[in-house]
Short mmCIF file of C-alpha atoms and ligand atoms in Angstrom, two decimals:
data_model
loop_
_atom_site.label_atom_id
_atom_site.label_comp_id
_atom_site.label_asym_id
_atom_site.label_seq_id
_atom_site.Cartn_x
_atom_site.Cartn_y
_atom_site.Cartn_z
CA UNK A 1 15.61 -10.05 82.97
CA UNK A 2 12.34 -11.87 82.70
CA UNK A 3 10.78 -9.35 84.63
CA UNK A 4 11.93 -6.04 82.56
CA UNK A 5 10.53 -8.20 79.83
CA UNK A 6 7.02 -8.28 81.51
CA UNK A 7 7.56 -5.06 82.33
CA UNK A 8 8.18 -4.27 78.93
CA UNK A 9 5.27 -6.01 77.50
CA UNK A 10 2.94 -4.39 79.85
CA UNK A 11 3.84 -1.17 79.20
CA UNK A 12 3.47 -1.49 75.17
CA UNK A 13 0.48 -2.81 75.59
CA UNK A 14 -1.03 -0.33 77.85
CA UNK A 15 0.08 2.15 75.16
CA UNK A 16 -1.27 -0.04 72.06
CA UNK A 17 -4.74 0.48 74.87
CA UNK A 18 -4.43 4.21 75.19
CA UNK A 19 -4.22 4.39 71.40
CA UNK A 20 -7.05 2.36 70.74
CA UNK A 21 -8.85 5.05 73.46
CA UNK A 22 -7.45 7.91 72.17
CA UNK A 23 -8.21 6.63 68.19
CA UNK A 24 -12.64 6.24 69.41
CA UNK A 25 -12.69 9.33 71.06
CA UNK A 26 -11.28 10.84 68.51
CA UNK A 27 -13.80 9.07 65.73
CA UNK A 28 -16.55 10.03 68.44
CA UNK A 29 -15.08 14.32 68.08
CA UNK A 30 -15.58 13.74 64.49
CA UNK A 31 -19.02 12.22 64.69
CA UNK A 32 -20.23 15.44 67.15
CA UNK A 33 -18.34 18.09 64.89
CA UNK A 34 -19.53 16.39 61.61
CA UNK A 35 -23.57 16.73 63.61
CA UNK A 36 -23.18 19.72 64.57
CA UNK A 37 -21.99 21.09 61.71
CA UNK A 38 -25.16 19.62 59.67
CA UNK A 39 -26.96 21.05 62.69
CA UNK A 40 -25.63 24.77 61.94
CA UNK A 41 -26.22 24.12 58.41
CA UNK A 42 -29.97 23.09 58.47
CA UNK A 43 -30.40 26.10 60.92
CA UNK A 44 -28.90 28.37 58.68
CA UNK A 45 -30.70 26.93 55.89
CA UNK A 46 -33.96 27.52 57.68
CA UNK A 47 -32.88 31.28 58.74
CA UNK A 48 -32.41 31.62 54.91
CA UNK A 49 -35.93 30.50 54.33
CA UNK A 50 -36.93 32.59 56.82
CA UNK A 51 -35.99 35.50 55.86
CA UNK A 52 -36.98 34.43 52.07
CA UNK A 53 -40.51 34.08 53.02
CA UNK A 54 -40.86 37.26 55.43
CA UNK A 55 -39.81 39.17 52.00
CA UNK A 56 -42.02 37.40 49.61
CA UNK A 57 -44.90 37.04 52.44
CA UNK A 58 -44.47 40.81 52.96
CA UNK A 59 -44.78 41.65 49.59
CA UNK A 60 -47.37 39.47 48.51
CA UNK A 61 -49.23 40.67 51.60
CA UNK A 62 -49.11 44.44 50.02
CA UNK A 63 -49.62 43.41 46.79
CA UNK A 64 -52.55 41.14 47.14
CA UNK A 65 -55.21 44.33 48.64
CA UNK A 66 -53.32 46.24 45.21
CA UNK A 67 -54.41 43.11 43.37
CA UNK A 68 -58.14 43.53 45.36
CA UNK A 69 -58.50 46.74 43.84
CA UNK A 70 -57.66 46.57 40.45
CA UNK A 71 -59.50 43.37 39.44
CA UNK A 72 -62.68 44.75 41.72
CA UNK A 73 -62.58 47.98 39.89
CA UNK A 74 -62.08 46.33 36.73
CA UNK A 75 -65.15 43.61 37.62
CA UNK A 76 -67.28 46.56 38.86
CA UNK A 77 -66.43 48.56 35.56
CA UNK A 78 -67.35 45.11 33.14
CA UNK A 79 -70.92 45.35 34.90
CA UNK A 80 -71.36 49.06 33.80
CA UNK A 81 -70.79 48.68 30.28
CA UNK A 82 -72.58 47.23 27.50
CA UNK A 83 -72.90 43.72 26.52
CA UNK A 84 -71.54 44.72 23.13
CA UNK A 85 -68.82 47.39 24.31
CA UNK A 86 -64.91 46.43 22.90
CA UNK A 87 -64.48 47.73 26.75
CA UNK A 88 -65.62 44.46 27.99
CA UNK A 89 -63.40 42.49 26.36
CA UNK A 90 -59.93 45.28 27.47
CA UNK A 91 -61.62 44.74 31.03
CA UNK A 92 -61.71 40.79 30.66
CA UNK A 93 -57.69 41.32 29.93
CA UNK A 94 -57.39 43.04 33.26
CA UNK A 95 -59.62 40.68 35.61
CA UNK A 96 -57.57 38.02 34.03
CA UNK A 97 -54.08 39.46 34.51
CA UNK A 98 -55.49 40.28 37.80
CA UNK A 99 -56.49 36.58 38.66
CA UNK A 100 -53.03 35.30 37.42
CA UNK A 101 -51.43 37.84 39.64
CA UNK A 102 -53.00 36.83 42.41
CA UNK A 103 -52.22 32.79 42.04
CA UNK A 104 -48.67 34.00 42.41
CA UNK A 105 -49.14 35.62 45.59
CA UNK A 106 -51.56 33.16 47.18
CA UNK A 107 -48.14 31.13 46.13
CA UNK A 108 -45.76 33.54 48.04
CA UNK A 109 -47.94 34.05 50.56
CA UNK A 110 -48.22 29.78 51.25
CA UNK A 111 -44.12 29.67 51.39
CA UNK A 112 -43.92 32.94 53.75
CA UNK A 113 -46.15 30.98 56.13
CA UNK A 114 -48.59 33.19 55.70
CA UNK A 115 -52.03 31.62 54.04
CA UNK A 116 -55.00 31.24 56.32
CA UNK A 117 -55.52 27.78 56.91
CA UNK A 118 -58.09 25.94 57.82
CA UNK A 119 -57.41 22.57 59.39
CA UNK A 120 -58.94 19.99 60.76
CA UNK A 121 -57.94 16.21 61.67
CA UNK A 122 -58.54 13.76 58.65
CA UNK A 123 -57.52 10.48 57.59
CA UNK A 124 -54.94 11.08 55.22
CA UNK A 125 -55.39 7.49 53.89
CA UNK A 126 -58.85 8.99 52.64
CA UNK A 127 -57.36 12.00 51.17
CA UNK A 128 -54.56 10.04 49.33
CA UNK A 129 -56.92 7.82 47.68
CA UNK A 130 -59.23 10.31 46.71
CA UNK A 131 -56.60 12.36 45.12
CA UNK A 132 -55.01 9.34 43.10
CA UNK A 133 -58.29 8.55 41.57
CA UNK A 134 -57.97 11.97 39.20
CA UNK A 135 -54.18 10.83 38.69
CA UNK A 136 -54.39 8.28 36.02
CA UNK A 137 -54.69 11.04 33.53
CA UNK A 138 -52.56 13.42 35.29
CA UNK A 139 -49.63 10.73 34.80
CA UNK A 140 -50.58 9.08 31.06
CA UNK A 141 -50.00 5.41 30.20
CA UNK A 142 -46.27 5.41 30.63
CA UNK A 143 -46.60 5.92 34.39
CA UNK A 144 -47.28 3.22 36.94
CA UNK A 145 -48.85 3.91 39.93
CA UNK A 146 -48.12 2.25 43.33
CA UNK A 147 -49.83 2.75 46.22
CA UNK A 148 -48.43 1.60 49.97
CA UNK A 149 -50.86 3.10 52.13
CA UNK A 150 -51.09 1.75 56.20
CA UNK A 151 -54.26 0.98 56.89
CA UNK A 152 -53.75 1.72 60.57
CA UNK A 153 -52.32 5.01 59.83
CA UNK A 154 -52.53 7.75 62.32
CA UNK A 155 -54.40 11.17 61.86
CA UNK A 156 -53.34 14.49 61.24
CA UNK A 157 -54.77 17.85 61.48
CA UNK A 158 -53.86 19.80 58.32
CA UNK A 159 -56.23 21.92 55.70
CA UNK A 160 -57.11 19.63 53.16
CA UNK A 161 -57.07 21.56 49.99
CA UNK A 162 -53.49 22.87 50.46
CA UNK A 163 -52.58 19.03 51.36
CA UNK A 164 -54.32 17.88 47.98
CA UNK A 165 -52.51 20.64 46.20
CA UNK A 166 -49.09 19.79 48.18
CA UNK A 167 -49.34 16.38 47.01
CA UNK A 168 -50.47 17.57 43.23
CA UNK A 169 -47.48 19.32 43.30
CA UNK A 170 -45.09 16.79 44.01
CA UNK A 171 -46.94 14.34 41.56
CA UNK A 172 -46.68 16.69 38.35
CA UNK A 173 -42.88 17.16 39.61
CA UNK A 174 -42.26 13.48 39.58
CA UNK A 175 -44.38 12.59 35.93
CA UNK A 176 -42.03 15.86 34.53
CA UNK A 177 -38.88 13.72 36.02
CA UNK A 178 -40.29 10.74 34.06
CA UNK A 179 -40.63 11.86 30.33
CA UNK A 180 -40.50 8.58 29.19
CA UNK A 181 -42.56 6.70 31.81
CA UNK A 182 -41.55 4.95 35.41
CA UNK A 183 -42.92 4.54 38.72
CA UNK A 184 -44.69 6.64 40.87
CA UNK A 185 -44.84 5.41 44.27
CA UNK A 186 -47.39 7.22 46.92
CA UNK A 187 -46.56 5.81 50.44
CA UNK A 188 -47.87 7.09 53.52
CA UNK A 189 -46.71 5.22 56.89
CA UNK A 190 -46.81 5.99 60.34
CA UNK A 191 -43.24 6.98 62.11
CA UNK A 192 -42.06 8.54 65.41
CA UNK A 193 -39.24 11.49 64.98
CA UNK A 194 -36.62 11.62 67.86
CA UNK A 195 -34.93 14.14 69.28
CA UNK A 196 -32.04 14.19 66.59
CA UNK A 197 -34.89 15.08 63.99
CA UNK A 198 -35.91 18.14 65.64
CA UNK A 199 -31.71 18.94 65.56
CA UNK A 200 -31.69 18.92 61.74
CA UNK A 201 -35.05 19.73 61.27
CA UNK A 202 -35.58 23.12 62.84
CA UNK A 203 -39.28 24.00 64.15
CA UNK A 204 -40.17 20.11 63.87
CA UNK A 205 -41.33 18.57 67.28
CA UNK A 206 -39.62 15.43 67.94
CA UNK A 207 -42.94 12.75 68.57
CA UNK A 208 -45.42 10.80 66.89
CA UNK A 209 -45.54 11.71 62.96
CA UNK A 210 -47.34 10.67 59.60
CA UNK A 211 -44.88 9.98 56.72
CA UNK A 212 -46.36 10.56 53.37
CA UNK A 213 -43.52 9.57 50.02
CA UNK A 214 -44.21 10.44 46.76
CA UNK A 215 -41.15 8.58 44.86
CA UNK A 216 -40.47 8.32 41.34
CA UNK A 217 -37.86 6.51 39.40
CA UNK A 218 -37.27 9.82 36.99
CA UNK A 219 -34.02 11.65 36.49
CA UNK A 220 -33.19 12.88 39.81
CA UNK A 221 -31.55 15.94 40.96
CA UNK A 222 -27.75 16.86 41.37
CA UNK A 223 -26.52 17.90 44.85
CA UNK A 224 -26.62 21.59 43.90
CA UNK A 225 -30.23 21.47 42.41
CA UNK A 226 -31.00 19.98 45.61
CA UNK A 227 -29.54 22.93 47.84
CA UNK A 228 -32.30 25.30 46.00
CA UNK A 229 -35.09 22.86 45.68
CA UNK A 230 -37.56 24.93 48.11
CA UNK A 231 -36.51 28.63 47.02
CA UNK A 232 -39.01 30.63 45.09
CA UNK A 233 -38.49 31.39 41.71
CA UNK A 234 -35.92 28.33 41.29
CA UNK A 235 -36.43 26.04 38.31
CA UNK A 236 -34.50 23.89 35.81
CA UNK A 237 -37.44 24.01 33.16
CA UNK A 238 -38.25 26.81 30.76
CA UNK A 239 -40.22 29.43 31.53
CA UNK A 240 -43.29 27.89 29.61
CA UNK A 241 -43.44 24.74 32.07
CA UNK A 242 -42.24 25.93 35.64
CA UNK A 243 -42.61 28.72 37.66
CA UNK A 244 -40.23 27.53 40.49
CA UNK A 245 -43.23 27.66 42.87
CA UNK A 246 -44.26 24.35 43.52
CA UNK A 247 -42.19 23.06 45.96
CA UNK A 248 -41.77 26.57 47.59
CA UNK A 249 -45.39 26.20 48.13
CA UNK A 250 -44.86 22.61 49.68
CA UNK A 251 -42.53 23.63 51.90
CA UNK A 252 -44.45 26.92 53.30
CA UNK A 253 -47.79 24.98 54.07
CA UNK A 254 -46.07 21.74 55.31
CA UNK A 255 -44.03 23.83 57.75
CA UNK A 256 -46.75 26.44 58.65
CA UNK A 257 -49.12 22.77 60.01
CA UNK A 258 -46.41 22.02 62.18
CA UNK A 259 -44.89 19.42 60.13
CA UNK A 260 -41.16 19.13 57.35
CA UNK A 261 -40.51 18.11 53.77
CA UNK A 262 -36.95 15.70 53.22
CA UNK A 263 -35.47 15.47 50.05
CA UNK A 264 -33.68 12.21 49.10
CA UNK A 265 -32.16 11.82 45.17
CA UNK A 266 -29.69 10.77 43.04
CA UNK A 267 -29.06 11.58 39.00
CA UNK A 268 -30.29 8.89 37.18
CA UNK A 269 -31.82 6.83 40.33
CA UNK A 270 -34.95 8.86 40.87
CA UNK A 271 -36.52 10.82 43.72
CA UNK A 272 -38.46 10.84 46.98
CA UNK A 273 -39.96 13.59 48.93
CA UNK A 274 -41.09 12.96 52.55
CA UNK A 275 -43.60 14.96 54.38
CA UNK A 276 -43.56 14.21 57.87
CA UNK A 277 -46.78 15.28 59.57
CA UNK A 278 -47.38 15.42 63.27
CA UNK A 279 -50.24 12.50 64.41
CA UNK A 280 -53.14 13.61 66.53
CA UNK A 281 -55.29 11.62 68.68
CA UNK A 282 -58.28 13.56 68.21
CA UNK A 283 -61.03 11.84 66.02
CA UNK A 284 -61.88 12.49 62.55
CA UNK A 285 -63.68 16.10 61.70
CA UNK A 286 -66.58 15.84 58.91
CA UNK A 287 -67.14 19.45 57.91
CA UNK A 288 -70.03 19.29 56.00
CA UNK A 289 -70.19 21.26 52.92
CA UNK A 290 -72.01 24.16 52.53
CA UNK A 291 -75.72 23.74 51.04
CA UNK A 292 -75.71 24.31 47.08
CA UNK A 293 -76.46 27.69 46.28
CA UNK A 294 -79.67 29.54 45.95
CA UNK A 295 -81.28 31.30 43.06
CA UNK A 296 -80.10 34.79 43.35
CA UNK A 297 -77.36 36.74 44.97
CA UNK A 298 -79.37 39.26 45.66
CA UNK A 299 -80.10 40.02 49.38
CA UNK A 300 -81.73 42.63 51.83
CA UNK A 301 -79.87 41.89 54.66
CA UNK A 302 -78.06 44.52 57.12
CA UNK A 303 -74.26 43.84 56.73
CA UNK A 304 -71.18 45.62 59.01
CA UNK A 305 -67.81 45.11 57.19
CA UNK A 306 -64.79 45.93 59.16
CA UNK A 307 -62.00 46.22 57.23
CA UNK A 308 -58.63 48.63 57.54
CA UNK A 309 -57.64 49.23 54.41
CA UNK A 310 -60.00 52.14 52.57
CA UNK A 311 -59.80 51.40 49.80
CA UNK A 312 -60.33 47.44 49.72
CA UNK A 313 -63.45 48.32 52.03
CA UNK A 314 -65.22 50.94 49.99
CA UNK A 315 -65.39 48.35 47.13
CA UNK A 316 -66.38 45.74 49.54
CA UNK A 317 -69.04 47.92 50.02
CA UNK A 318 -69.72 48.50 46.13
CA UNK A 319 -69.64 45.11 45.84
CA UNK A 320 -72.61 44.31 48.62
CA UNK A 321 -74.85 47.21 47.51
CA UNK A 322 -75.28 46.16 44.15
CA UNK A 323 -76.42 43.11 45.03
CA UNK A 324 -78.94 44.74 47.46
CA UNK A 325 -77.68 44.95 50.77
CA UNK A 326 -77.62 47.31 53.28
CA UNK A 327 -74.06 47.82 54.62
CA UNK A 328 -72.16 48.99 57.81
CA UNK A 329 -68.66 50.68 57.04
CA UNK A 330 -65.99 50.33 59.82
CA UNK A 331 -61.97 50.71 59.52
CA UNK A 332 -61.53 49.07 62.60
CA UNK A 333 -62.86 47.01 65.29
CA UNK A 334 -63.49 49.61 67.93
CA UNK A 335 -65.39 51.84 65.08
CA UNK A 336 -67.05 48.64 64.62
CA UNK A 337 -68.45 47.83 68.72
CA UNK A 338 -69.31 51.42 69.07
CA UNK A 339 -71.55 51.61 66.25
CA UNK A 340 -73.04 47.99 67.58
CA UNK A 341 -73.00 49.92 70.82
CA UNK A 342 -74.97 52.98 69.99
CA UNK A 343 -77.45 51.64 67.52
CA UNK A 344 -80.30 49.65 67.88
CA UNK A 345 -80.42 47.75 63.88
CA UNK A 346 -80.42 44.69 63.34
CA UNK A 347 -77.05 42.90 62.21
CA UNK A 348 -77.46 39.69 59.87
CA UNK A 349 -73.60 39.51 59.10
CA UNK A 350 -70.20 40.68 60.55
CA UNK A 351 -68.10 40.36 57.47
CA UNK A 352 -64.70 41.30 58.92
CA UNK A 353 -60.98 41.00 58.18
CA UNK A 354 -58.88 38.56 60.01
CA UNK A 355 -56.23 40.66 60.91
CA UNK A 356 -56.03 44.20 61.50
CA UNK A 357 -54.08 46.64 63.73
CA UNK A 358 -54.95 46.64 67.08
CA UNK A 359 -57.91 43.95 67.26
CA UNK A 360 -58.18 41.03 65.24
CA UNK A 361 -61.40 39.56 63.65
CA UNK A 362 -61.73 36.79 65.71
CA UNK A 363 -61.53 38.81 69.21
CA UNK A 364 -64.17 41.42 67.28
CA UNK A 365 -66.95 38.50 66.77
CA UNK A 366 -66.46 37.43 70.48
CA UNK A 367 -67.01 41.11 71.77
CA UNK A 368 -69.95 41.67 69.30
CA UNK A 369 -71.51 38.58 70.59
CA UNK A 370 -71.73 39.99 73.73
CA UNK A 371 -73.75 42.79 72.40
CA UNK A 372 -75.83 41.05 70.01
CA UNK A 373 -77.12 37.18 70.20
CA UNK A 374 -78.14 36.68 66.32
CA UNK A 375 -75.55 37.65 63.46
CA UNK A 376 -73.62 35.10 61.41
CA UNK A 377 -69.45 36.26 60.51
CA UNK A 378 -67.77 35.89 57.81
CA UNK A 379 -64.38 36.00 57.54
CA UNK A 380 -61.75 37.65 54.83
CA UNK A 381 -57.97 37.69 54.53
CA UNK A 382 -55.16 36.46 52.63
CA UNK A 383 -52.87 36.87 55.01
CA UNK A 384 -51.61 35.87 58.30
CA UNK A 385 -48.78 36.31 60.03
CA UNK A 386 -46.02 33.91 62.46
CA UNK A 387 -46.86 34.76 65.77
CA UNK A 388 -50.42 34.85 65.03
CA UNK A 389 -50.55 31.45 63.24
CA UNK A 390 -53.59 30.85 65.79
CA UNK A 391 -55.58 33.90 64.37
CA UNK A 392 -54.27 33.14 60.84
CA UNK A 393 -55.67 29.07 61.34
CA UNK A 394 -59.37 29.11 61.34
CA UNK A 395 -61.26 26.81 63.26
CA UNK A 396 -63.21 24.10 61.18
CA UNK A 397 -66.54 25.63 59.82
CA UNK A 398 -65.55 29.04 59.99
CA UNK A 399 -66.82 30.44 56.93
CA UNK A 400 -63.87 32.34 55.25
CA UNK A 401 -63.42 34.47 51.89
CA UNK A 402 -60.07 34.69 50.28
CA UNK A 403 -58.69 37.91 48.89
CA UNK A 404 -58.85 39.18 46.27
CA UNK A 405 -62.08 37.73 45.66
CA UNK A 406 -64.88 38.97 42.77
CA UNK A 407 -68.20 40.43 43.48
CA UNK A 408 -69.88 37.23 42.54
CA UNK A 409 -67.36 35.45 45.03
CA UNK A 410 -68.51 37.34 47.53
CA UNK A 411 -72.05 37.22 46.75
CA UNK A 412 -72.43 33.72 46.77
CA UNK A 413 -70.32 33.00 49.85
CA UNK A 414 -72.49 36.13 51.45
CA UNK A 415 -75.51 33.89 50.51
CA UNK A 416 -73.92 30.74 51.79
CA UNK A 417 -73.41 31.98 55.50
CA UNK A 418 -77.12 33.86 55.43
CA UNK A 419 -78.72 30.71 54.13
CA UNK A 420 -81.53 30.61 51.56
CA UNK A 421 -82.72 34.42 50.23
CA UNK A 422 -85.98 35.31 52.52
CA UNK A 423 -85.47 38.09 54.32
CA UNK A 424 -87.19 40.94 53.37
CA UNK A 425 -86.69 44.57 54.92
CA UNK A 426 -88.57 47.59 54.35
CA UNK A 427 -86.62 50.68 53.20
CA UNK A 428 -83.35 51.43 55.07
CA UNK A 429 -80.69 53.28 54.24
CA UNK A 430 -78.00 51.75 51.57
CA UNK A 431 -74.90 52.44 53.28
CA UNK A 432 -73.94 54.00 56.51
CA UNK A 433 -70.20 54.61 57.71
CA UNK A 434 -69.07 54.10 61.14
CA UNK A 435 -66.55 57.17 60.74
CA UNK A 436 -69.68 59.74 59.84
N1 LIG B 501 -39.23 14.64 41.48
C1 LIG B 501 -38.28 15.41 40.95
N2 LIG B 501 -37.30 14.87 40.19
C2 LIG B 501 -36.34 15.64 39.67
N3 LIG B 501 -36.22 16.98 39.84
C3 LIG B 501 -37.17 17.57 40.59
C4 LIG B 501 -38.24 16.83 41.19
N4 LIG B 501 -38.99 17.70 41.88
C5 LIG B 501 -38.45 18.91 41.73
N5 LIG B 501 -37.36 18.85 40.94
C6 LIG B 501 -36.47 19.98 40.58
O1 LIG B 501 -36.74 21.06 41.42
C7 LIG B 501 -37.09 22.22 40.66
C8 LIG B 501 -38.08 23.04 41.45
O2 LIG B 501 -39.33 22.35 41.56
P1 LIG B 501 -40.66 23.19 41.77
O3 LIG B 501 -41.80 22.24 41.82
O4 LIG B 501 -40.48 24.11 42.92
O5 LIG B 501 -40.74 24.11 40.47
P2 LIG B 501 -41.06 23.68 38.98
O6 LIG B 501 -41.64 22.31 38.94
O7 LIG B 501 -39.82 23.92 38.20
O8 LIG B 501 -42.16 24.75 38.59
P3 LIG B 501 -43.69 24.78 39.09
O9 LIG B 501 -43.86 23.72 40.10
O10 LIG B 501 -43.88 26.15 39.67
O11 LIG B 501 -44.50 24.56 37.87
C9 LIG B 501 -37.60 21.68 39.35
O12 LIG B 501 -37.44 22.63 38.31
C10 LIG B 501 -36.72 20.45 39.16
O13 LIG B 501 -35.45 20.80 38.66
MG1 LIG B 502 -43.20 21.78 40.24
#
């Protein structure tokens, strides 16, 4: 009897054992379907994106030489006519619908991926505290600001305009979640990101990172605001305060350097945003600025623009012969070596496009330097594109124009990269084309 008792016991506790088994394995399924599933979610989330910014990168892309064209010809025209002409002032309307038209797409363009950057490694700590010295205004008296910086934090290598206008952006989002005042906390920390990051977080490396928080104790955001923080064109405010582009932005230039933006918020508790960053050994890179510009925009110098699309070039051309140069027409960058080729002139400045069909600026200047030892570049684009982030991401000091850009834009960074007006040539031709 005793022993079918023992027996008895045994057994219902080796079952109460295989329960307890069967009850964590199952809690462990759940955990791996429950990941997984977030997994498939953030990846379709980012496919979403994706495909988002191809459309609005595409179209900005298209739109942006359009954009080139109108406010040129418009610029060119407001030259032409009188100081006293009612023309001038219909013209002014254009150039400024024009420049307005263009922020949007240098917008789209920076959440397709698809701005040229130009990065170099920094001290973010630097940056931060240089930006929150303009803030005081930005946020009124009824804001307090916080800073937590490390003072051992890590570098990264990121453009530092688009940063300061990345964390502008976030800032003016967290004083318009505080109408009547809070907190604005600006943390930046260093962290390392494992390999379950890079699960949720599509694109992210798993490694060494920089964390940088702006927090607020505003109104927060509802689980479904949340799900369309980073589309275009999404906005709870009326159409006088919010385009729905600023965190679009965000997102498009911290993911094109490499690095991801997490959301954390709760009505009525406030917000953070978290840009993760990836760290880089290298040391700091001073760029040092360009020198202050020059008495006139006027030049003599021999200049060879390469540039695909007609009509953007011809007024590039427009553009660099009224202001007294001699200029070099090619469509593309084999037009471009044969004329460097077959002539003997002398070259001052390559003012090329960064990315054309067939080859790109940036393989152009290294084949023209074979042919000629003295002639400074100058690049111009708006536009770059995924697998070419390496063309699209100009190395520091690379002097760069962005399109659309104004005759007097281009003058002045024409007389930036040629240095200080001395140059004086006899008679030449005004314009030559590479396809004569
Ligand atoms: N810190 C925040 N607190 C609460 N809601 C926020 C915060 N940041 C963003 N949001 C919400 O996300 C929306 C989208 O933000 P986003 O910066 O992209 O556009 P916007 O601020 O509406 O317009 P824009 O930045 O183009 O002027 C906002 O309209 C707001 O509803
Ligand atoms: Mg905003």
């Amino acid at each position: 009897m005793a022993l079918i008792l023992a027996f008895a016991v045994y057994m219902a506790e080796t079952a109460h054992l295989n329960v307890k088994k069967l009850e964590a394995t199952n809690r462990e399924l759940e955990r791996e379907i429950v990941g997984r599933e977030q997994a498939e979610d953030a990846l379709r989330h980012a496919q979403k994106m994706e495909a988002v910014g191809r459309l609005a990168g595409g179209v900005a892309h298209d739109f942006n030489n359009l954009l080139m064209i109108i406010r040129g010809q418009a610029a060119l025209l407001q030259k032409n006519v009188g100081l006293g002409s009612t023309l001038r002032r219909e013209l002014g309307e254009i150039v400024r619908a024009a420049d307005q038209a263009s922020s949007l797409t240098r917008k789209l363009l920076a959440f397709g991926r698809k701005q040229v950057l130009q990065p170099r490694v920094l001290d973010l700590n630097a940056l931060i505290t240089q930006v929150a010295e303009v803030l005081p205004p930005v946020l009124g008296e009824d804001i307090k600001l916080n800073m937590d910086l490390d003072p051992e934090l890590g570098r990264v290598k990121a453009d530092s305009a688009q940063l300061e206008q990345v964390i502008m952006s976030l800032v003016f989002n967290a004083r318009e979640a505080m109408p009547r005042g809070g907190e604005l906390t600006i943390q930046a920390a260093n962290c390392d990101l494992d390999a379950a990051w890079s699960r949720f977080h599509p694109g992210v490396q798993a490694g060494p990172h920089v964390m940088l928080a702006v927090r607020d104790t505003g109104h927060g955001m509802d689980e479904e605001t949340q799900s369309h923080l980073f589309e275009p064109f999404f906005t709870t405010k009326d159409k006088s305060k919010g385009s729905g582009l600023g965190l679009a932005t965000v997102y498009g230039t911290v993911n094109q350097s490499g690095g991801c933006v997490k959301v954390s918020s709760k009505l009525g508790l406030g917000t953070t945003i978290q840009i993760y960053l990836p760290r880089v050994e290298e040391p700091v890179e001073v760029v040092q600025a360009p020198e202050p510009i020059v008495r006139s925009l006027q030049g003599e110098e021999r200049i060879l623009v390469v540039e695909d699309d007609d009509a953007v070039r011809r007024m590039t051309r427009e553009f660099l012969t009224i202001k007294g140069y001699t200029v070099i027409e090619a469509s593309n960058a084999a037009d471009a070596i044969q004329f460097v080729e077959s002539h003997d002139e002398i070259i001052d400045l390559v003012l090329t496009d960064v990315l054309m069909p067939g080859m790109k600026g940036r393989e152009l200047v290294e084949r023209l330097a074979k042919l000629r030892s003295s002639f400074k570049v100058l690049y111009m684009s708006a536009y770059t594109e995924d697998d070419a982030i390496d063309i699209g991401v100009l190395s520091p000091g690379t002097a760069f124009i962005e399109k659309p850009f104004s005759p007097d834009e281009l003058a002045v960074k024409v007389r930036e990269v040629l240095g200080e007006n001395g140059a004086s040539r006899s008679q030449q031709p005004r314009s030559h084309s590479t396809e004569a």
